[in-house]
């Protein structure tokens, strides 16, 4: 088995990212190539250690606020545990149950394993995609984001494609001075390596 095969098996046997969204569905909504497995789980340290031992990552891990969160049009203050890493140039996002939302918790397996919650796609034109999904009767169940003038903005929307695909589609748009600038593997891996070193030092009883 390849590293990717072993990682996908460890995540519950999820299919390869390239096969999760049919080409006809992507063409219908003018979607870019998928770039992210959105997995839900608990026990993050154990899950991260397991995936990194198989060759994925390193993972960036933390508990963060979810700015601008609106769920079915209602603003909420949501916080969640999140980890990001890569396997063969495909991003893996781990998400916990979160606070003040059931969006992720309802999908987390009772046996403590992983479950595929969404597939993430990074592309420009979120407003147009929102209109196209709405015309097809597909709801944007969660939207969030932040803006810092022209310097940086992030918009995210989860569309309820579960009836057709079995999971949500998450569209992510990152802008800096009008350009689409998603977070790249290089930056996430650098931060992940630093965090992994700190985790190992703490485990060995060395605080430095």
PDB file of C-alpha atoms in Angstrom:
ATOM      1  CA  UNK A   1       0.000   0.000   0.000  1.00  0.00           C
ATOM      2  CA  UNK A   2       1.133   3.560  -0.656  1.00  0.00           C
ATOM      3  CA  UNK A   3       1.287   6.224   2.038  1.00  0.00           C
ATOM      4  CA  UNK A   4      -1.935   7.726   0.710  1.00  0.00           C
ATOM      5  CA  UNK A   5      -3.672   4.326   0.723  1.00  0.00           C
ATOM      6  CA  UNK A   6      -2.681   3.790   4.354  1.00  0.00           C
ATOM      7  CA  UNK A   7      -3.790   7.282   5.385  1.00  0.00           C
ATOM      8  CA  UNK A   8      -7.155   6.933   3.626  1.00  0.00           C
ATOM      9  CA  UNK A   9      -7.653   3.527   5.267  1.00  0.00           C
ATOM     10  CA  UNK A  10      -6.844   5.026   8.671  1.00  0.00           C
ATOM     11  CA  UNK A  11      -9.440   7.743   8.064  1.00  0.00           C
ATOM     12  CA  UNK A  12     -12.145   5.120   7.731  1.00  0.00           C
ATOM     13  CA  UNK A  13     -11.570   4.034   4.146  1.00  0.00           C
ATOM     14  CA  UNK A  14     -12.543   7.364   2.595  1.00  0.00           C
ATOM     15  CA  UNK A  15     -12.186   7.345  -1.231  1.00  0.00           C
ATOM     16  CA  UNK A  16      -9.485   9.377  -2.927  1.00  0.00           C
ATOM     17  CA  UNK A  17     -10.276  13.086  -3.095  1.00  0.00           C
ATOM     18  CA  UNK A  18     -10.220  13.135  -6.899  1.00  0.00           C
ATOM     19  CA  UNK A  19     -13.133  10.675  -7.064  1.00  0.00           C
ATOM     20  CA  UNK A  20     -15.426  12.128  -4.403  1.00  0.00           C
ATOM     21  CA  UNK A  21     -17.204  14.754  -6.539  1.00  0.00           C
ATOM     22  CA  UNK A  22     -18.340  13.587 -10.000  1.00  0.00           C
ATOM     23  CA  UNK A  23     -17.084  15.631 -12.945  1.00  0.00           C
ATOM     24  CA  UNK A  24     -20.688  16.249 -13.998  1.00  0.00           C
ATOM     25  CA  UNK A  25     -21.482  17.869 -10.643  1.00  0.00           C
ATOM     26  CA  UNK A  26     -18.394  20.071 -10.815  1.00  0.00           C
ATOM     27  CA  UNK A  27     -19.239  21.127 -14.378  1.00  0.00           C
ATOM     28  CA  UNK A  28     -22.824  21.898 -13.412  1.00  0.00           C
ATOM     29  CA  UNK A  29     -21.708  24.373 -10.743  1.00  0.00           C
ATOM     30  CA  UNK A  30     -18.407  25.460 -12.363  1.00  0.00           C
ATOM     31  CA  UNK A  31     -16.356  24.148  -9.458  1.00  0.00           C
ATOM     32  CA  UNK A  32     -12.592  23.849  -9.293  1.00  0.00           C
ATOM     33  CA  UNK A  33     -10.760  20.653  -8.345  1.00  0.00           C
ATOM     34  CA  UNK A  34     -11.334  19.510  -4.746  1.00  0.00           C
ATOM     35  CA  UNK A  35      -8.386  20.245  -2.461  1.00  0.00           C
ATOM     36  CA  UNK A  36      -9.447  19.177   1.039  1.00  0.00           C
ATOM     37  CA  UNK A  37     -10.808  16.195   2.949  1.00  0.00           C
ATOM     38  CA  UNK A  38     -12.968  17.657   5.734  1.00  0.00           C
ATOM     39  CA  UNK A  39     -12.891  15.000   8.467  1.00  0.00           C
ATOM     40  CA  UNK A  40     -14.599  15.103  11.862  1.00  0.00           C
ATOM     41  CA  UNK A  41     -13.301  13.283  14.921  1.00  0.00           C
ATOM     42  CA  UNK A  42     -12.409  13.529  18.614  1.00  0.00           C
ATOM     43  CA  UNK A  43      -9.140  12.821  20.488  1.00  0.00           C
ATOM     44  CA  UNK A  44      -6.982  15.021  18.280  1.00  0.00           C
ATOM     45  CA  UNK A  45      -3.539  14.174  19.719  1.00  0.00           C
ATOM     46  CA  UNK A  46      -4.108  10.478  19.099  1.00  0.00           C
ATOM     47  CA  UNK A  47      -5.537  11.074  15.624  1.00  0.00           C
ATOM     48  CA  UNK A  48      -2.713  13.406  14.609  1.00  0.00           C
ATOM     49  CA  UNK A  49      -0.039  11.031  15.906  1.00  0.00           C
ATOM     50  CA  UNK A  50      -1.610   8.153  13.992  1.00  0.00           C
ATOM     51  CA  UNK A  51      -1.774  10.012  10.677  1.00  0.00           C
ATOM     52  CA  UNK A  52       1.718  11.477  11.032  1.00  0.00           C
ATOM     53  CA  UNK A  53       3.117   8.000  11.791  1.00  0.00           C
ATOM     54  CA  UNK A  54       1.692   6.859   8.448  1.00  0.00           C
ATOM     55  CA  UNK A  55       3.372   9.720   6.575  1.00  0.00           C
ATOM     56  CA  UNK A  56       0.746  12.488   6.520  1.00  0.00           C
ATOM     57  CA  UNK A  57       1.345  15.964   7.903  1.00  0.00           C
ATOM     58  CA  UNK A  58       2.909  17.503   9.881  1.00  0.00           C
ATOM     59  CA  UNK A  59      -0.328  18.958  11.241  1.00  0.00           C
ATOM     60  CA  UNK A  60      -1.038  22.447  12.549  1.00  0.00           C
ATOM     61  CA  UNK A  61      -3.358  22.040  15.533  1.00  0.00           C
ATOM     62  CA  UNK A  62      -5.257  24.478  17.720  1.00  0.00           C
ATOM     63  CA  UNK A  63      -8.567  25.652  19.149  1.00  0.00           C
ATOM     64  CA  UNK A  64      -9.862  28.675  17.264  1.00  0.00           C
ATOM     65  CA  UNK A  65     -12.856  30.974  16.984  1.00  0.00           C
ATOM     66  CA  UNK A  66     -14.931  30.831  13.808  1.00  0.00           C
ATOM     67  CA  UNK A  67     -15.322  34.496  12.773  1.00  0.00           C
ATOM     68  CA  UNK A  68     -18.591  35.679  11.266  1.00  0.00           C
ATOM     69  CA  UNK A  69     -20.314  32.314  11.740  1.00  0.00           C
ATOM     70  CA  UNK A  70     -23.921  32.251  10.493  1.00  0.00           C
ATOM     71  CA  UNK A  71     -25.877  28.990  10.620  1.00  0.00           C
ATOM     72  CA  UNK A  72     -29.148  28.938   8.667  1.00  0.00           C
ATOM     73  CA  UNK A  73     -28.857  32.719   8.619  1.00  0.00           C
ATOM     74  CA  UNK A  74     -28.461  33.059  12.406  1.00  0.00           C
ATOM     75  CA  UNK A  75     -25.252  34.526  13.855  1.00  0.00           C
ATOM     76  CA  UNK A  76     -23.519  32.352  16.445  1.00  0.00           C
ATOM     77  CA  UNK A  77     -20.308  32.490  18.451  1.00  0.00           C
ATOM     78  CA  UNK A  78     -18.624  29.222  17.536  1.00  0.00           C
ATOM     79  CA  UNK A  79     -15.266  27.836  18.595  1.00  0.00           C
ATOM     80  CA  UNK A  80     -13.706  24.572  17.488  1.00  0.00           C
ATOM     81  CA  UNK A  81     -10.654  22.363  17.555  1.00  0.00           C
ATOM     82  CA  UNK A  82      -8.989  22.250  14.136  1.00  0.00           C
ATOM     83  CA  UNK A  83      -5.953  20.563  12.594  1.00  0.00           C
ATOM     84  CA  UNK A  84      -4.556  20.957   9.065  1.00  0.00           C
ATOM     85  CA  UNK A  85      -1.998  18.830   7.267  1.00  0.00           C
ATOM     86  CA  UNK A  86      -1.256  17.323   3.875  1.00  0.00           C
ATOM     87  CA  UNK A  87      -0.830  13.936   2.265  1.00  0.00           C
ATOM     88  CA  UNK A  88       0.538  13.810  -1.286  1.00  0.00           C
ATOM     89  CA  UNK A  89      -0.458  17.452  -1.911  1.00  0.00           C
ATOM     90  CA  UNK A  90      -4.025  16.938  -0.690  1.00  0.00           C
ATOM     91  CA  UNK A  91      -5.135  18.828   2.404  1.00  0.00           C
ATOM     92  CA  UNK A  92      -6.622  17.014   5.390  1.00  0.00           C
ATOM     93  CA  UNK A  93      -8.684  19.094   7.806  1.00  0.00           C
ATOM     94  CA  UNK A  94      -9.681  17.605  11.156  1.00  0.00           C
ATOM     95  CA  UNK A  95     -12.580  19.223  13.008  1.00  0.00           C
ATOM     96  CA  UNK A  96     -14.040  18.523  16.432  1.00  0.00           C
ATOM     97  CA  UNK A  97     -17.661  18.898  17.548  1.00  0.00           C
ATOM     98  CA  UNK A  98     -17.287  22.617  18.262  1.00  0.00           C
ATOM     99  CA  UNK A  99     -19.243  24.745  20.720  1.00  0.00           C
ATOM    100  CA  UNK A 100     -22.629  26.362  20.034  1.00  0.00           C
ATOM    101  CA  UNK A 101     -23.221  24.364  16.846  1.00  0.00           C
ATOM    102  CA  UNK A 102     -24.265  20.865  15.791  1.00  0.00           C
ATOM    103  CA  UNK A 103     -22.854  21.261  12.284  1.00  0.00           C
ATOM    104  CA  UNK A 104     -19.891  18.946  12.931  1.00  0.00           C
ATOM    105  CA  UNK A 105     -20.966  16.984  16.011  1.00  0.00           C
ATOM    106  CA  UNK A 106     -23.851  15.181  14.319  1.00  0.00           C
ATOM    107  CA  UNK A 107     -21.425  13.407  11.984  1.00  0.00           C
ATOM    108  CA  UNK A 108     -18.757  12.300  14.500  1.00  0.00           C
ATOM    109  CA  UNK A 109     -18.819   8.479  14.841  1.00  0.00           C
ATOM    110  CA  UNK A 110     -19.753   7.029  18.219  1.00  0.00           C
ATOM    111  CA  UNK A 111     -16.883   4.533  17.922  1.00  0.00           C
ATOM    112  CA  UNK A 112     -14.284   7.309  18.106  1.00  0.00           C
ATOM    113  CA  UNK A 113     -13.200   7.066  14.482  1.00  0.00           C
ATOM    114  CA  UNK A 114     -13.104   9.492  11.572  1.00  0.00           C
ATOM    115  CA  UNK A 115     -15.966  10.492   9.294  1.00  0.00           C
ATOM    116  CA  UNK A 116     -15.980  12.504   6.081  1.00  0.00           C
ATOM    117  CA  UNK A 117     -17.986  15.667   6.755  1.00  0.00           C
ATOM    118  CA  UNK A 118     -17.235  17.765   3.664  1.00  0.00           C
ATOM    119  CA  UNK A 119     -15.022  18.184   0.645  1.00  0.00           C
ATOM    120  CA  UNK A 120     -13.318  21.561   0.372  1.00  0.00           C
ATOM    121  CA  UNK A 121     -12.799  23.522  -2.848  1.00  0.00           C
ATOM    122  CA  UNK A 122     -10.795  26.754  -2.991  1.00  0.00           C
ATOM    123  CA  UNK A 123     -11.834  29.118  -5.781  1.00  0.00           C
ATOM    124  CA  UNK A 124     -12.821  32.646  -6.650  1.00  0.00           C
ATOM    125  CA  UNK A 125     -16.437  33.558  -7.300  1.00  0.00           C
ATOM    126  CA  UNK A 126     -18.160  32.429  -4.116  1.00  0.00           C
ATOM    127  CA  UNK A 127     -21.016  34.871  -4.719  1.00  0.00           C
ATOM    128  CA  UNK A 128     -21.738  33.314  -8.131  1.00  0.00           C
ATOM    129  CA  UNK A 129     -21.530  29.812  -6.672  1.00  0.00           C
ATOM    130  CA  UNK A 130     -23.933  30.802  -3.917  1.00  0.00           C
ATOM    131  CA  UNK A 131     -26.463  31.927  -6.542  1.00  0.00           C
ATOM    132  CA  UNK A 132     -26.005  28.785  -8.624  1.00  0.00           C
ATOM    133  CA  UNK A 133     -26.541  26.471  -5.654  1.00  0.00           C
ATOM    134  CA  UNK A 134     -29.561  28.493  -4.509  1.00  0.00           C
ATOM    135  CA  UNK A 135     -31.140  28.182  -7.973  1.00  0.00           C
ATOM    136  CA  UNK A 136     -30.693  24.406  -7.687  1.00  0.00           C
ATOM    137  CA  UNK A 137     -32.379  24.406  -4.265  1.00  0.00           C
ATOM    138  CA  UNK A 138     -29.139  23.696  -2.381  1.00  0.00           C
ATOM    139  CA  UNK A 139     -28.860  25.638   0.866  1.00  0.00           C
ATOM    140  CA  UNK A 140     -25.772  27.371   2.237  1.00  0.00           C
ATOM    141  CA  UNK A 141     -26.237  26.052   5.762  1.00  0.00           C
ATOM    142  CA  UNK A 142     -23.165  27.716   7.295  1.00  0.00           C
ATOM    143  CA  UNK A 143     -21.256  30.820   6.208  1.00  0.00           C
ATOM    144  CA  UNK A 144     -18.326  32.510   7.894  1.00  0.00           C
ATOM    145  CA  UNK A 145     -15.445  34.822   7.151  1.00  0.00           C
ATOM    146  CA  UNK A 146     -13.530  37.949   7.963  1.00  0.00           C
ATOM    147  CA  UNK A 147     -12.205  41.002   6.164  1.00  0.00           C
ATOM    148  CA  UNK A 148      -9.179  43.207   6.834  1.00  0.00           C
ATOM    149  CA  UNK A 149      -9.584  45.799   4.077  1.00  0.00           C
ATOM    150  CA  UNK A 150      -7.715  44.968   0.864  1.00  0.00           C
ATOM    151  CA  UNK A 151      -4.979  43.188   2.823  1.00  0.00           C
ATOM    152  CA  UNK A 152      -6.842  39.938   3.399  1.00  0.00           C
ATOM    153  CA  UNK A 153     -10.325  38.464   3.350  1.00  0.00           C
ATOM    154  CA  UNK A 154     -11.657  34.968   3.840  1.00  0.00           C
ATOM    155  CA  UNK A 155     -15.133  33.712   2.971  1.00  0.00           C
ATOM    156  CA  UNK A 156     -16.338  30.170   3.516  1.00  0.00           C
ATOM    157  CA  UNK A 157     -19.695  28.515   2.807  1.00  0.00           C
ATOM    158  CA  UNK A 158     -20.908  24.980   3.454  1.00  0.00           C
ATOM    159  CA  UNK A 159     -23.546  23.822   0.977  1.00  0.00           C
ATOM    160  CA  UNK A 160     -25.885  20.968   1.873  1.00  0.00           C
ATOM    161  CA  UNK A 161     -25.156  18.539  -0.934  1.00  0.00           C
ATOM    162  CA  UNK A 162     -25.688  15.492   1.274  1.00  0.00           C
ATOM    163  CA  UNK A 163     -28.690  14.177  -0.678  1.00  0.00           C
ATOM    164  CA  UNK A 164     -26.676  14.055  -3.895  1.00  0.00           C
ATOM    165  CA  UNK A 165     -23.102  13.457  -2.705  1.00  0.00           C
ATOM    166  CA  UNK A 166     -23.403  12.171   0.859  1.00  0.00           C
ATOM    167  CA  UNK A 167     -21.409  15.061   2.346  1.00  0.00           C
ATOM    168  CA  UNK A 168     -21.267  18.859   2.365  1.00  0.00           C
ATOM    169  CA  UNK A 169     -19.349  20.864  -0.226  1.00  0.00           C
ATOM    170  CA  UNK A 170     -17.295  23.642   1.339  1.00  0.00           C
ATOM    171  CA  UNK A 171     -16.219  26.535  -0.867  1.00  0.00           C
ATOM    172  CA  UNK A 172     -13.348  28.722   0.344  1.00  0.00           C
ATOM    173  CA  UNK A 173     -12.317  32.059  -1.103  1.00  0.00           C
ATOM    174  CA  UNK A 174      -9.161  33.808   0.120  1.00  0.00           C
ATOM    175  CA  UNK A 175      -8.355  37.263  -1.255  1.00  0.00           C
ATOM    176  CA  UNK A 176      -5.380  39.576  -0.859  1.00  0.00           C
ATOM    177  CA  UNK A 177      -5.427  42.814  -2.873  1.00  0.00           C
ATOM    178  CA  UNK A 178      -7.984  41.267  -5.217  1.00  0.00           C
ATOM    179  CA  UNK A 179      -6.026  38.070  -5.861  1.00  0.00           C
ATOM    180  CA  UNK A 180      -6.999  34.568  -4.785  1.00  0.00           C
ATOM    181  CA  UNK A 181      -4.371  33.485  -2.250  1.00  0.00           C
ATOM    182  CA  UNK A 182      -5.281  30.247  -0.422  1.00  0.00           C
ATOM    183  CA  UNK A 183      -3.062  29.089   2.417  1.00  0.00           C
ATOM    184  CA  UNK A 184      -0.385  26.879   0.901  1.00  0.00           C
ATOM    185  CA  UNK A 185       1.102  23.562   1.903  1.00  0.00           C
ATOM    186  CA  UNK A 186       4.524  25.119   2.514  1.00  0.00           C
ATOM    187  CA  UNK A 187       3.388  27.499   5.259  1.00  0.00           C
ATOM    188  CA  UNK A 188       1.163  24.922   6.960  1.00  0.00           C
ATOM    189  CA  UNK A 189       3.950  22.325   6.912  1.00  0.00           C
ATOM    190  CA  UNK A 190       6.498  24.747   8.392  1.00  0.00           C
ATOM    191  CA  UNK A 191       4.177  25.616  11.280  1.00  0.00           C
ATOM    192  CA  UNK A 192       3.248  21.950  11.659  1.00  0.00           C
ATOM    193  CA  UNK A 193       6.894  20.921  11.980  1.00  0.00           C
ATOM    194  CA  UNK A 194       7.439  23.528  14.701  1.00  0.00           C
ATOM    195  CA  UNK A 195       4.376  22.348  16.601  1.00  0.00           C
ATOM    196  CA  UNK A 196       5.418  18.702  16.241  1.00  0.00           C
ATOM    197  CA  UNK A 197       8.847  19.494  17.659  1.00  0.00           C
ATOM    198  CA  UNK A 198       7.235  21.241  20.639  1.00  0.00           C
ATOM    199  CA  UNK A 199       4.893  18.291  21.206  1.00  0.00           C
ATOM    200  CA  UNK A 200       7.827  15.899  21.246  1.00  0.00           C
ATOM    201  CA  UNK A 201       9.794  18.117  23.620  1.00  0.00           C
ATOM    202  CA  UNK A 202       6.851  18.308  26.025  1.00  0.00           C
ATOM    203  CA  UNK A 203       6.387  14.539  25.831  1.00  0.00           C
ATOM    204  CA  UNK A 204      10.071  14.098  26.676  1.00  0.00           C
ATOM    205  CA  UNK A 205       9.808  16.516  29.603  1.00  0.00           C
ATOM    206  CA  UNK A 206      11.942  19.203  27.934  1.00  0.00           C
ATOM    207  CA  UNK A 207      10.084  22.559  27.905  1.00  0.00           C
ATOM    208  CA  UNK A 208      12.495  24.221  25.465  1.00  0.00           C
TER     209      UNK A 208
END
